[in-house]
Coordinates of C-alpha atoms in Angstrom, one line a residue:
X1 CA -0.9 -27.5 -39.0
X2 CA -3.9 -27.7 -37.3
X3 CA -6.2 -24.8 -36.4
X4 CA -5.3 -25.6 -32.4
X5 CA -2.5 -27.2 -33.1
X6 CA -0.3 -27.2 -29.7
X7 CA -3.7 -25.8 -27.5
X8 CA -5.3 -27.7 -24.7
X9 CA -7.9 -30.3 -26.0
X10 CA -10.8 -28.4 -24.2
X11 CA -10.2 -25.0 -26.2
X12 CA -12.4 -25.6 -29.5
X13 CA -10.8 -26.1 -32.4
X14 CA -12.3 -23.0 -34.3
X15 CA -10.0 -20.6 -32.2
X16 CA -6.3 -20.4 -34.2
X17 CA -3.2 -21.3 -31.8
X18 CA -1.7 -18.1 -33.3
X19 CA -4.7 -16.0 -31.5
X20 CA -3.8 -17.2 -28.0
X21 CA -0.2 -16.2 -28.5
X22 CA -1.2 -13.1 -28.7
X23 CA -3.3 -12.9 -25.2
X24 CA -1.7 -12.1 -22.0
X25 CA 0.6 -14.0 -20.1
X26 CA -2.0 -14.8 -17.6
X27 CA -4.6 -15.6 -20.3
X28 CA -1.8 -18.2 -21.9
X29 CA -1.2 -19.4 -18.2
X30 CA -4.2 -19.9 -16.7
X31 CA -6.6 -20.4 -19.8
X32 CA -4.9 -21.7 -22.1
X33 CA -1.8 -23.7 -20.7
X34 CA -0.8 -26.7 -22.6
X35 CA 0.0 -29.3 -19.6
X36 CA 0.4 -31.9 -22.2
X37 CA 3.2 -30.3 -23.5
X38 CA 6.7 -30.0 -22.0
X39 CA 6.6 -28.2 -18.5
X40 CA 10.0 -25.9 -18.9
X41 CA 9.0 -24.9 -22.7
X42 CA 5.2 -24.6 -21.6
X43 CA 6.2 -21.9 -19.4
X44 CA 8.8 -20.0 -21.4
X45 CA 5.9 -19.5 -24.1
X46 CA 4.0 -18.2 -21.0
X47 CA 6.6 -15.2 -20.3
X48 CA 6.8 -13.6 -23.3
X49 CA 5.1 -10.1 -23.7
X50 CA 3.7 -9.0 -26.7
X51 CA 3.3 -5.0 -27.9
X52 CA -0.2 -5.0 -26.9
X53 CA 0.8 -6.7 -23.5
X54 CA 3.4 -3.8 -22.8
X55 CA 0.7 -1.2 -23.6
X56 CA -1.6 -2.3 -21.6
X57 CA 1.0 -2.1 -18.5
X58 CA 1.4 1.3 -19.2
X59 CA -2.2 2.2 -19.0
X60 CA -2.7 0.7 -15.9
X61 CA 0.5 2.6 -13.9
X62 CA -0.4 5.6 -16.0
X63 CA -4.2 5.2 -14.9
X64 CA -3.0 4.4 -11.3
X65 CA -0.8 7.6 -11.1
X66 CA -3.8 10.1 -12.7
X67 CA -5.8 8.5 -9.8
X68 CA -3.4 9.4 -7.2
X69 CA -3.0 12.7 -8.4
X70 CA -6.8 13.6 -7.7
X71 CA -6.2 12.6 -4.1
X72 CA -5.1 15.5 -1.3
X73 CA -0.9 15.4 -1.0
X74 CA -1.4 15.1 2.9
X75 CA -4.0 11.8 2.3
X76 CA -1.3 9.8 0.0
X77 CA 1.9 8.3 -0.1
X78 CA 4.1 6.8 -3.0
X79 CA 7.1 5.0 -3.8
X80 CA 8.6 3.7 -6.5
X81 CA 10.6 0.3 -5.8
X82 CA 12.9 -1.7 -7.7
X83 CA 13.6 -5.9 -7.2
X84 CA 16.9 -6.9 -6.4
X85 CA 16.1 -10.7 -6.6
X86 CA 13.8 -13.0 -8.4
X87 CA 10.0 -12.3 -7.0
X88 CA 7.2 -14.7 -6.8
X89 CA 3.5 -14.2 -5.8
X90 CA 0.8 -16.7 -5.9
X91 CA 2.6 -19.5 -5.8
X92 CA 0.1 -21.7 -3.8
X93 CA -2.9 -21.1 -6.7
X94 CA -3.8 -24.2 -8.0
X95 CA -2.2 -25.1 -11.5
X96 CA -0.9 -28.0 -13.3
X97 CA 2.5 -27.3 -12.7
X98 CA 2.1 -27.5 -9.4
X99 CA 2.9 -23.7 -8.7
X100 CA 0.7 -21.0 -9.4
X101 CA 1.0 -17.2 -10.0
X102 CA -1.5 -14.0 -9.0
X103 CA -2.6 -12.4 -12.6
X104 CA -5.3 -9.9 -12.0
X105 CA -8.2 -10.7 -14.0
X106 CA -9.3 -9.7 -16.4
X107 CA -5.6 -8.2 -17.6
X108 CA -3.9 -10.9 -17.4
X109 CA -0.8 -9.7 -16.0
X110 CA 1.2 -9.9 -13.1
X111 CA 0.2 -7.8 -9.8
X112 CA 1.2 -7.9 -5.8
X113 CA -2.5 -7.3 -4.3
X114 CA -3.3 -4.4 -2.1
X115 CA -3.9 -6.8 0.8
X116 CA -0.2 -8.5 0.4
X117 CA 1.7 -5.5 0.4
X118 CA 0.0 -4.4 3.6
X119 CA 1.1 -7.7 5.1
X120 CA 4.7 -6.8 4.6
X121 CA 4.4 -3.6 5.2
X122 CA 2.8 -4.5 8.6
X123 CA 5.5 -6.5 9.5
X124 CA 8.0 -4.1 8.7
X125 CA 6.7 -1.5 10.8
X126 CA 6.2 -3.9 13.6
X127 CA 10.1 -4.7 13.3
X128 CA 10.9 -1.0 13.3
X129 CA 8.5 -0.4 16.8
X130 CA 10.0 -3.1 18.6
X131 CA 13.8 -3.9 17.4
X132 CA 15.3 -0.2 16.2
X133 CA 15.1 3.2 17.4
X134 CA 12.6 4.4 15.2
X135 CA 9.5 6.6 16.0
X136 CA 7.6 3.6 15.1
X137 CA 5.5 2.4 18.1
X138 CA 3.0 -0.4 18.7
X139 CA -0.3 1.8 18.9
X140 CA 0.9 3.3 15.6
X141 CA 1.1 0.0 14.1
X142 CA -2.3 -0.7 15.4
X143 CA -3.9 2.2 14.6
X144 CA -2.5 2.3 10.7
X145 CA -2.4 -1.4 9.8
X146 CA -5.4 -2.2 11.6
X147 CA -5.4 -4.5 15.3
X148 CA -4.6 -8.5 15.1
X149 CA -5.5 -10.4 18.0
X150 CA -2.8 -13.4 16.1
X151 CA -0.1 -11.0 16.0
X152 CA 3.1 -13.0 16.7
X153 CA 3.3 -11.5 19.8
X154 CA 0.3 -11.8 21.1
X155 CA 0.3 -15.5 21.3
X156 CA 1.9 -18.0 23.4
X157 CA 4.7 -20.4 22.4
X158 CA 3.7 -23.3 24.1
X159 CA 2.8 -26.5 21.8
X160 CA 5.1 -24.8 19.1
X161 CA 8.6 -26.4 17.7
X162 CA 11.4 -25.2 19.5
X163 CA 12.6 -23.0 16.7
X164 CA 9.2 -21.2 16.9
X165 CA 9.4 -20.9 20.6
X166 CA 12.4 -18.8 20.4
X167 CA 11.2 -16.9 17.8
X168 CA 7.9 -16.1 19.3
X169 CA 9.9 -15.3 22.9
X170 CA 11.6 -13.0 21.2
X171 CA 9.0 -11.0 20.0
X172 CA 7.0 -11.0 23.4
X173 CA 10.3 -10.3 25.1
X174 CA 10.5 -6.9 22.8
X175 CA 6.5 -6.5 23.1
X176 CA 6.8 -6.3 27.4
X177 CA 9.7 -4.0 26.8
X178 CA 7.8 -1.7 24.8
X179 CA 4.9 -1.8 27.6
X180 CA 7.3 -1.0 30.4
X181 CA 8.5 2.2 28.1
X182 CA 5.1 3.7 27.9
X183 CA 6.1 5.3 24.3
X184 CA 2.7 6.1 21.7
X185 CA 0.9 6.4 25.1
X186 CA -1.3 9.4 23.8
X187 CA -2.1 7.5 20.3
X188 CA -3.3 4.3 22.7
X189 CA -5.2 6.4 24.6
X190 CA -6.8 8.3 21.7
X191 CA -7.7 5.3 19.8
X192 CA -9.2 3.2 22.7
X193 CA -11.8 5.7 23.3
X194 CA -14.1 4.3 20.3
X195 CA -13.6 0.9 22.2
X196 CA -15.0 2.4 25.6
X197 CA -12.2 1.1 27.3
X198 CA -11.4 3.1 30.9
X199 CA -7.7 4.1 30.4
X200 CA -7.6 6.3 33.9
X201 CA -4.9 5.9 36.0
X202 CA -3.9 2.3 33.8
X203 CA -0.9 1.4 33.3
X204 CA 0.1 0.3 29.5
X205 CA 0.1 -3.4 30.4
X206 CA -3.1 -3.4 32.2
X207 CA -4.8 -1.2 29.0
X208 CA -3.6 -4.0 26.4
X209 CA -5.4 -7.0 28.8
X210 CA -8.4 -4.5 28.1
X211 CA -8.0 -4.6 24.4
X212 CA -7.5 -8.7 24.3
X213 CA -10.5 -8.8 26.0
X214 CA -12.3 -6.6 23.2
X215 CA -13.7 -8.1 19.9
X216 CA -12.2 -5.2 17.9
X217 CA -12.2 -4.7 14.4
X218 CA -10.0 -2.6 13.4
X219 CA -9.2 -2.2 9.8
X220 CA -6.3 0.5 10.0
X221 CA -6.1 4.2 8.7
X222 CA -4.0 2.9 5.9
X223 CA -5.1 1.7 2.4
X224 CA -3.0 0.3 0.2
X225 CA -3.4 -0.3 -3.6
X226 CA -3.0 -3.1 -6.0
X227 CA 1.1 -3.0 -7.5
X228 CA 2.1 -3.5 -11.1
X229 CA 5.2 -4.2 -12.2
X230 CA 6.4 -2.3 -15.2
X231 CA 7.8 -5.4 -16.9
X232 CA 10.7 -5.1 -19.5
X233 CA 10.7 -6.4 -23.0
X234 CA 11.8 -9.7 -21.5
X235 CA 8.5 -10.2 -19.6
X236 CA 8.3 -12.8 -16.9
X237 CA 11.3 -15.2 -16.1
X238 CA 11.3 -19.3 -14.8
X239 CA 12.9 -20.7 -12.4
X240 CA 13.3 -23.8 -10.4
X241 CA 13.0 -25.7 -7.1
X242 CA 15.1 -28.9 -7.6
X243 CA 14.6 -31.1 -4.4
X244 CA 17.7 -34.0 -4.5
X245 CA 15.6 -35.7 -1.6
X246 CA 11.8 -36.4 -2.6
X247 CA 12.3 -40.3 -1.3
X248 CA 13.3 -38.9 2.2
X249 CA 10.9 -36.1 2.4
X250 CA 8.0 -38.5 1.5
X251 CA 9.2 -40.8 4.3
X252 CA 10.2 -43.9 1.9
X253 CA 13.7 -44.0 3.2
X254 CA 17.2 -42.4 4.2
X255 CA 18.7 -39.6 2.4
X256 CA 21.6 -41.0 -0.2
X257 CA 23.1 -39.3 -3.3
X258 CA 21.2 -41.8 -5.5
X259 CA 18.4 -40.2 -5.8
X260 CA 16.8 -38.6 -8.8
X261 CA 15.8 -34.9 -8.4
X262 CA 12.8 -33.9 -10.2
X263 CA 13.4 -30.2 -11.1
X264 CA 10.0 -28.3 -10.4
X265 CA 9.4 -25.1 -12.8
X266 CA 7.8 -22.1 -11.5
X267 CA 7.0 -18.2 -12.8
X268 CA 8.8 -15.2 -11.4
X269 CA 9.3 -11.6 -12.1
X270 CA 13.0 -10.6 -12.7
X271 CA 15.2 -8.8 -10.9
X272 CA 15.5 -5.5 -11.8
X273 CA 11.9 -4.7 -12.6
X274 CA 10.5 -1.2 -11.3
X275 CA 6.9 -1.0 -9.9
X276 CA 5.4 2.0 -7.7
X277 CA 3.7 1.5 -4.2
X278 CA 0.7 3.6 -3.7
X279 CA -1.1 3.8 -0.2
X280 CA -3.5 6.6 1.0
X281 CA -4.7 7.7 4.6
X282 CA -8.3 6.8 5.2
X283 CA -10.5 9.9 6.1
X284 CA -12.0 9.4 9.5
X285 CA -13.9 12.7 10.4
X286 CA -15.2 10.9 13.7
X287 CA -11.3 10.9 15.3
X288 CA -9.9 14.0 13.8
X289 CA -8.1 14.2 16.9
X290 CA -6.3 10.9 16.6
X291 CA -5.2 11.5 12.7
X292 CA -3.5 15.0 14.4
X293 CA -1.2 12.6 16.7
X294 CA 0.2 11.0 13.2
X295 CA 0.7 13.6 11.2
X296 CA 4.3 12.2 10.0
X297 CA 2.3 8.7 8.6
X298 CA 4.3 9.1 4.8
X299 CA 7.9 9.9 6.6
X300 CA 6.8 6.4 8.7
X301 CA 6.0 4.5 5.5
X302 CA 9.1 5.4 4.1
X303 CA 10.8 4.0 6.6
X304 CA 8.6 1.1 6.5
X305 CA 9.1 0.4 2.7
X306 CA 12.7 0.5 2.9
X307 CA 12.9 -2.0 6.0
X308 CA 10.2 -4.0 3.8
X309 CA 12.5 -4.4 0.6
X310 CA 14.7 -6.2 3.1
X311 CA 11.9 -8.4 3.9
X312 CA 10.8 -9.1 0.7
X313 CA 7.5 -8.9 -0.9
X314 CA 5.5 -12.3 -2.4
X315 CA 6.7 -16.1 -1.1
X316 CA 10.3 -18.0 -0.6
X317 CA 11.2 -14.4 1.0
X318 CA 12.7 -16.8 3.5
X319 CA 15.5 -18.0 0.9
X320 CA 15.7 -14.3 -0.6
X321 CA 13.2 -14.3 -2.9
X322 CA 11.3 -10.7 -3.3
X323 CA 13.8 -8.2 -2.4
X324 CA 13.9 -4.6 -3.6
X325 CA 15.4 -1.3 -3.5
X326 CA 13.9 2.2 -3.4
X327 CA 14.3 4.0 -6.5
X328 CA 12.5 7.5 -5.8
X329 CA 12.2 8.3 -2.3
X330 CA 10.4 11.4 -2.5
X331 CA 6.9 10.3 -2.8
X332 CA 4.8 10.9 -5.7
X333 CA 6.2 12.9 -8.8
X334 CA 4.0 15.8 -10.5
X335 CA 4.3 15.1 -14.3
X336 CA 3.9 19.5 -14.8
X337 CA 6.8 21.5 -13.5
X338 CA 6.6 24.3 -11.9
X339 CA 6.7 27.3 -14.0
X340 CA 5.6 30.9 -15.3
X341 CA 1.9 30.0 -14.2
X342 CA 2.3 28.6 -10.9
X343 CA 4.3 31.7 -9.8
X344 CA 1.5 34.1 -11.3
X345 CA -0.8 32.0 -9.0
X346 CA 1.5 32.4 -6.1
X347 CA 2.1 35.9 -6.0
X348 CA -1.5 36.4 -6.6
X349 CA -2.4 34.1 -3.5
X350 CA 0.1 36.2 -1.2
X351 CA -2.4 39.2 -2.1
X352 CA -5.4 37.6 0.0
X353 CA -5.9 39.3 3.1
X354 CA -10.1 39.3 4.0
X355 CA -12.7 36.9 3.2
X356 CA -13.3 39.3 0.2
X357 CA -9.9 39.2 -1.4
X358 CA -10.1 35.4 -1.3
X359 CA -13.3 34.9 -3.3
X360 CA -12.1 37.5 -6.2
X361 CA -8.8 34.7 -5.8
X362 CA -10.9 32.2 -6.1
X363 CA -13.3 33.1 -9.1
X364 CA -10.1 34.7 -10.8
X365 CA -8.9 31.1 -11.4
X366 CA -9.1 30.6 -15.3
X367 CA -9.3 26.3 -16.6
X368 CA -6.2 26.9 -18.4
X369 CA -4.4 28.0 -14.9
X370 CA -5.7 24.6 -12.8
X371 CA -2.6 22.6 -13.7
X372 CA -0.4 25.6 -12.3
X373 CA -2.7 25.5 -9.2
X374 CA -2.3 21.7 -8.5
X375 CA 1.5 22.9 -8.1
X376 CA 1.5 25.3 -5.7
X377 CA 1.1 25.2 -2.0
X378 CA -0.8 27.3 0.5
X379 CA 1.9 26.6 3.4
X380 CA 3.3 29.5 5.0
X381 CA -0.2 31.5 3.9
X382 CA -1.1 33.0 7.0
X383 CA -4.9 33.9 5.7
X384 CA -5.8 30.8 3.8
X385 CA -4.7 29.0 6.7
X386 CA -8.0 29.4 8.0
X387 CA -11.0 27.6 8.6
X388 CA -13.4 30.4 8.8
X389 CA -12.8 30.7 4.5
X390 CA -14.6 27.6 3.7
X391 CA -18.2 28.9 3.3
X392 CA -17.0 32.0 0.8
X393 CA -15.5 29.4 -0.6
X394 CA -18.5 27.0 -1.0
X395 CA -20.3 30.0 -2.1
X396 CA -18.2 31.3 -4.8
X397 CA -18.8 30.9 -8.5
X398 CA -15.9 29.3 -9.0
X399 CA -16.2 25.8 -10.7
X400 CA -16.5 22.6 -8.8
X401 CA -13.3 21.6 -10.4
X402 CA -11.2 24.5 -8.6
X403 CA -13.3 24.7 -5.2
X404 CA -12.0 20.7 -4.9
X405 CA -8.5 21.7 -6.1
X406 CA -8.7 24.4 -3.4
X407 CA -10.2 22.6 -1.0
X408 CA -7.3 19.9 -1.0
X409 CA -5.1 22.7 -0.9
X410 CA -6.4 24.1 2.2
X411 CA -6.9 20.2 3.9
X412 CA -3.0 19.9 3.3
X413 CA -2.6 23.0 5.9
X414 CA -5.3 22.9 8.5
X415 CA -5.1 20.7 10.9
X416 CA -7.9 20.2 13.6
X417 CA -7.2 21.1 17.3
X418 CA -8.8 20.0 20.8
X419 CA -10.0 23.3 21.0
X420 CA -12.0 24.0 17.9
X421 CA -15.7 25.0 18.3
X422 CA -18.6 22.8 17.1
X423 CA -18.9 25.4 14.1
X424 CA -15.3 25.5 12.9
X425 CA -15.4 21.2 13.3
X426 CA -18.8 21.8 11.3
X427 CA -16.7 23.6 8.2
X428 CA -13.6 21.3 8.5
X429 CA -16.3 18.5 7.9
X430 CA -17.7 21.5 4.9
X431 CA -14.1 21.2 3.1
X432 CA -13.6 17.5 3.3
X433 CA -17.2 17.5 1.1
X434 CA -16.0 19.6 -1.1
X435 CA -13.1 17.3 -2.0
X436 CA -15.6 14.5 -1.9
X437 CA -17.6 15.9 -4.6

């Protein structure tokens, strides 16, 4: 056998065919795809993991979940999904088989991108504001996902097939409904005062003319990450698209049973296959006011995430393609229990009672007792619930590691109000640094 022996002729011949096995699926797909060989058997060699391939996957949900872990409870949201049908993502990528797939260089493996995922999810939440009784609203759609002037609603169905007419009624049918309800008035209000636009004694109609005649860009409080799947041992699957009628569709005649399909092979994930959502709340200092009126955002997603796995995440959702299923609804998991520690910590914290009694909390905290203190929560404690804390605590001697820690603790609990001084707004902005740092 030859040193490339089954390889594409541009990969030189000094590299062994037996090495490129052993690189990732999207490595063997993209780089070093064999068109010349047969399509169906071409892609089967493409699925196959290796132990170094299944490694890697757990590093990067591993890595993903340490990383969300660092971030405040009340500024993320997770959930772990699982697909109930064949998925497919990237399909319209150039490749020779005609159908591509989304690999994230330089891994090599199979991802849904940040910026899909809020696609779906967008939609989802726009289905839940206009056709259920949910506490899902336009403006909150807006002001999360970000404002499109193209939202199906917003446009107007004329020129459009007859099937796309309806459709589009539909939606602007529910959209003037919502308008004539005057629910998420207050968010609406909030959020078009960084736009200027005059909102006294307007009625909701007359405020969303104002915004269509705005060049907004909005990009949404929400940001949502990059999704791996945690594949099986099976890897990737194939499938295929087996059109009877390619004379008819290419306009060379009528439709007849005569005609020869020509199967076309394309990459999925398998049903089955378990991958975790992660999405976090942008800060924005400037409008603490507005984040205050959405203060239940991770109770929406969830709503939003289940209505989406009805949806269906990636392409050919339309034939039932990227369906899922929640697996663990209760957002993201601590890997260390609660134990002995954490209530040490606990009672200790129930002690505070001055400024004074803090900071001896605060410099008390030993390195080996952080893990207990990313466990516990300072709801319900009436003292730390308090702004006025933040420069003993910037002035401790505590580390920089457990001033953050405590400093997320404290974010999770106070919550700006309309009538906080220019000093108190002054700390708030003090604490969010400290998590910063």
């Amino acid at each position: 056998m030859k040193a490339n022996e089954g390889l594409p002729p541009y990969i030189p011949k000094y590299i062994p065919s037996g090495e490129v096995k052993n690189t990732p699926p999207g490595h063997r797909f993209l780089l070093y795809f064999n068109s010349d060989a047969e399509k169906l058997g071409a892609l089967k060699d493409v699925c196959l993991l290796n132990e170094k391939d299944r490694r890697l996957i757990k590093s990067l949900i591993e890595r993903q979940e340490a990383m969300a872990e660092s971030i405040p409870e009340a500024q993320r949201f997770s959930i772990t999904m699982k697909t109930t049908a064949p998925l497919a993502t990237g399909l319209g990528n150039p490749h020779p088989v005609e159908n591509g797939f989304a690999f994230m260089t330089p891994y090599g493996l199979p991802y849904l991108s940040g910026f899909s995922v809020k696609g779906v999810m967008r939609k989802a939440a726009e289905e839940l504001a206009l056709f259920s009784n949910s506490e899902w609203n336009i403006p909150l759609v807006w002001v999360l996902f970000g404002y499109d002037s193209e939202s199906v609603y917003m446009k107007e169905p004329r020129g459009m097939p007859e099937p796309l007419q309806r459709e589009v009624k539909r939606w602007k049918e529910a959209f003037n409904k919502w308008m004539g309800q005057e629910t998420g008035q207050d968010i609406l209000r909030e959020w078009i005062k960084m736009y200027s636009i005059d909102d006294v004694k307007q009625t909701t109609k007359e405020i969303v003319e104002k915004i269509k005649s705005k060049d907004i860009h909005w990009q949404g409080l929400l940001c949502f990450w990059d999704a791996f799947f945690a594949l099986e041992k099976d890897g990737l699957a194939v499938d295929i698209i087996n059109p009877h009628y390619k004379d008819y569709y290419e306009d060379k005649g009528s439709p007849h049973e005569a005609g020869q399909p020509t199967p076309v092979f394309f990459l999925t994930i398998p049903p089955g296959t378990e991958l975790t959502f992660y999405c976090t709340m942008l800060p924005r200092l400037e409008r603490t006011q507005l984040s205050e009126k959405i203060r239940n955002w991770q109770s929406l997603l969830q709503e939003a995430f289940e209505r989406a796995g009805s949806i269906g995440f990636g392409a050919k959702t339309s034939v039932g393609y990227g369906l899922m299923n929640c697996v663990k609804k209760e957002g993201l998991q601590s890997k260390h229990p609660r134990g002995g520690e954490s209530e040490t910590l606990l009672a200790r914290l129930k002690t505070i009672k001055d400024q004074q009694s803090f900071q001896k909390f605060v410099e008390s905290i030993k390195d080996s007792e952080i893990e207990a203190l990313r466990n516990i929560s300072f709801a319900n404690m009436e003292y730390v619930i308090n702004i006025g804390l933040v420069p003993t605590l910037e002035n401790s001697s505590a580390s920089n590691r457990i001033k953050k820690i405590i400093a997320e603790k404290m974010l999770e609990v106070i919550r700006p109000t309309k009538k906080w001084t220019e000093e108190k707004r002054k700390k708030y902005k003090v604490l969010n640094d400290i998590t910063n740092s």
